[in-house]
XYZ file of C-alpha atoms in Angstrom:
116
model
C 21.491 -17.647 5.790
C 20.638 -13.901 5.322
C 23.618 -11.628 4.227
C 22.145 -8.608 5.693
C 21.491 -8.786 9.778
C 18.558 -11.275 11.197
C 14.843 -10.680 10.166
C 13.482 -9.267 13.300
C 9.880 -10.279 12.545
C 7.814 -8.198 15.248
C 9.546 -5.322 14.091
C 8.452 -6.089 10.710
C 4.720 -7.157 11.580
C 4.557 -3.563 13.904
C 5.523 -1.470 10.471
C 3.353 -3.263 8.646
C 0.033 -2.815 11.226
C 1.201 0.909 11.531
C 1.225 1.477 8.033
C -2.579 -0.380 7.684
C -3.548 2.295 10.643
C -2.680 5.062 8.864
C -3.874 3.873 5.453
C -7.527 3.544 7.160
C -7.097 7.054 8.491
C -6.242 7.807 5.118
C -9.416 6.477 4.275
C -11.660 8.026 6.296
C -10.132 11.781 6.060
C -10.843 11.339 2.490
C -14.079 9.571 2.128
C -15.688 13.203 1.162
C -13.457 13.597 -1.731
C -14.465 10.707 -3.353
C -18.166 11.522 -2.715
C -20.619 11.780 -6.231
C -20.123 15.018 -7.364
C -24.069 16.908 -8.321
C -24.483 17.961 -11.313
C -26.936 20.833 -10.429
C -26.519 23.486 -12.972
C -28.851 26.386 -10.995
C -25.605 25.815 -8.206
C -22.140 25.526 -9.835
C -20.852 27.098 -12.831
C -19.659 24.070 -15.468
C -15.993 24.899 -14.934
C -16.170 23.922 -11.183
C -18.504 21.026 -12.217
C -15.667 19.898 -14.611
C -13.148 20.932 -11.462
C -15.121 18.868 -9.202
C -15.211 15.819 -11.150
C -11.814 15.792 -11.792
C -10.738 16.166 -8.431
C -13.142 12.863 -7.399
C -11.194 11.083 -10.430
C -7.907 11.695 -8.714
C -9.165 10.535 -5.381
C -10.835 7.745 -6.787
C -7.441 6.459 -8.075
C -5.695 7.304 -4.796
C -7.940 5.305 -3.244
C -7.848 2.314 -5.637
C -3.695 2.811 -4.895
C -4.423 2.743 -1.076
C -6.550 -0.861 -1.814
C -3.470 -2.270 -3.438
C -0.879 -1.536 -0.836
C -3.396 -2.724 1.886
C -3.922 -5.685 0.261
C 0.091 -6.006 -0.541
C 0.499 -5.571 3.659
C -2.253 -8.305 4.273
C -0.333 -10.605 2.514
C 2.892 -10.115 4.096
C 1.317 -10.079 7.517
C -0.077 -13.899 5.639
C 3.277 -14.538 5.164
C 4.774 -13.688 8.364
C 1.679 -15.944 9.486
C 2.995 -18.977 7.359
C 6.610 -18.239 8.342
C 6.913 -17.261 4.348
C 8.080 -13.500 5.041
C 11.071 -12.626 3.850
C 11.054 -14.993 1.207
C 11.009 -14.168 -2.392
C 7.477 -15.125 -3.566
C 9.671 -16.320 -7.273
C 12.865 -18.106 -6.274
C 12.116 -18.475 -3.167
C 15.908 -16.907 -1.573
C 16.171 -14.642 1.148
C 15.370 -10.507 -0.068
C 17.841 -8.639 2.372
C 16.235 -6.814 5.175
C 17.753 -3.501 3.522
C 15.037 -4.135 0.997
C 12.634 -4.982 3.575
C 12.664 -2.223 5.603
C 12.333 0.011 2.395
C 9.357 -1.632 1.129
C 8.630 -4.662 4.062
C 5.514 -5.253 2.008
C 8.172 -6.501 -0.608
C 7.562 -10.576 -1.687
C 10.327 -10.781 -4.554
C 14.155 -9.869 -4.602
C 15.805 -7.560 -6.336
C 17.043 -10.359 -8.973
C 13.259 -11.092 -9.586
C 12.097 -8.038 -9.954
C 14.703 -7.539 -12.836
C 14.128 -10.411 -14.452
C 17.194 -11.854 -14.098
């Protein structure tokens, strides 16, 4: 029995597919930014170079951050699948829908996340 109110699970599965959307769009808008940066001396001054390459570094990682989450939303859309959602992936108790709608790519309570 959940202590919070019911698990409303096509809300849940429509914030999840939102959020997917708009990391793709993410994606796509920033697909130059993470281009190979050239190297060509004659053109850019070793500062920019050095600018340049830094600035693909941080978009690199920003993408490799966008990667995780959509895989962390594939796998609760899995779970809603299995009828698993909701569940915590460790003790396997309810995790109030408070924490769900904060995070509903969540899979462990707030107990389990502790350590407790």
């Amino acid at each position: 029995m959940r202590d919070d109110s019911p698990l409303d699970l096509d809300r849940f599965r429509k914030l999840l597919e939102d959020r997917l959307a708009e990391l793709a769009a993410l994606d796509v808008s920033t697909k130059d930014s993470r281009a190979p940066v050239t190297l060509d001396q004659q053109s850019v001054g070793r500062l920019s170079r050095m600018d340049a390459l830094q600035g693909q570094a941080m978009a690199l990682a920003t993408e490799q951050r966008r990667k995780a989450e959509e895989s962390r939303i594939r796998a609760a859309l899995t779970r809603i699948d299995n009828g698993d959602y909701g569940l915590c992936a460790v003790c396997d108790e309810d995790i109030p829908v408070k924490r769900l709608e904060l995070d509903p790519a969540i899979q462990t309570c707030v107990d389990c996340v502790g350590g407790s």
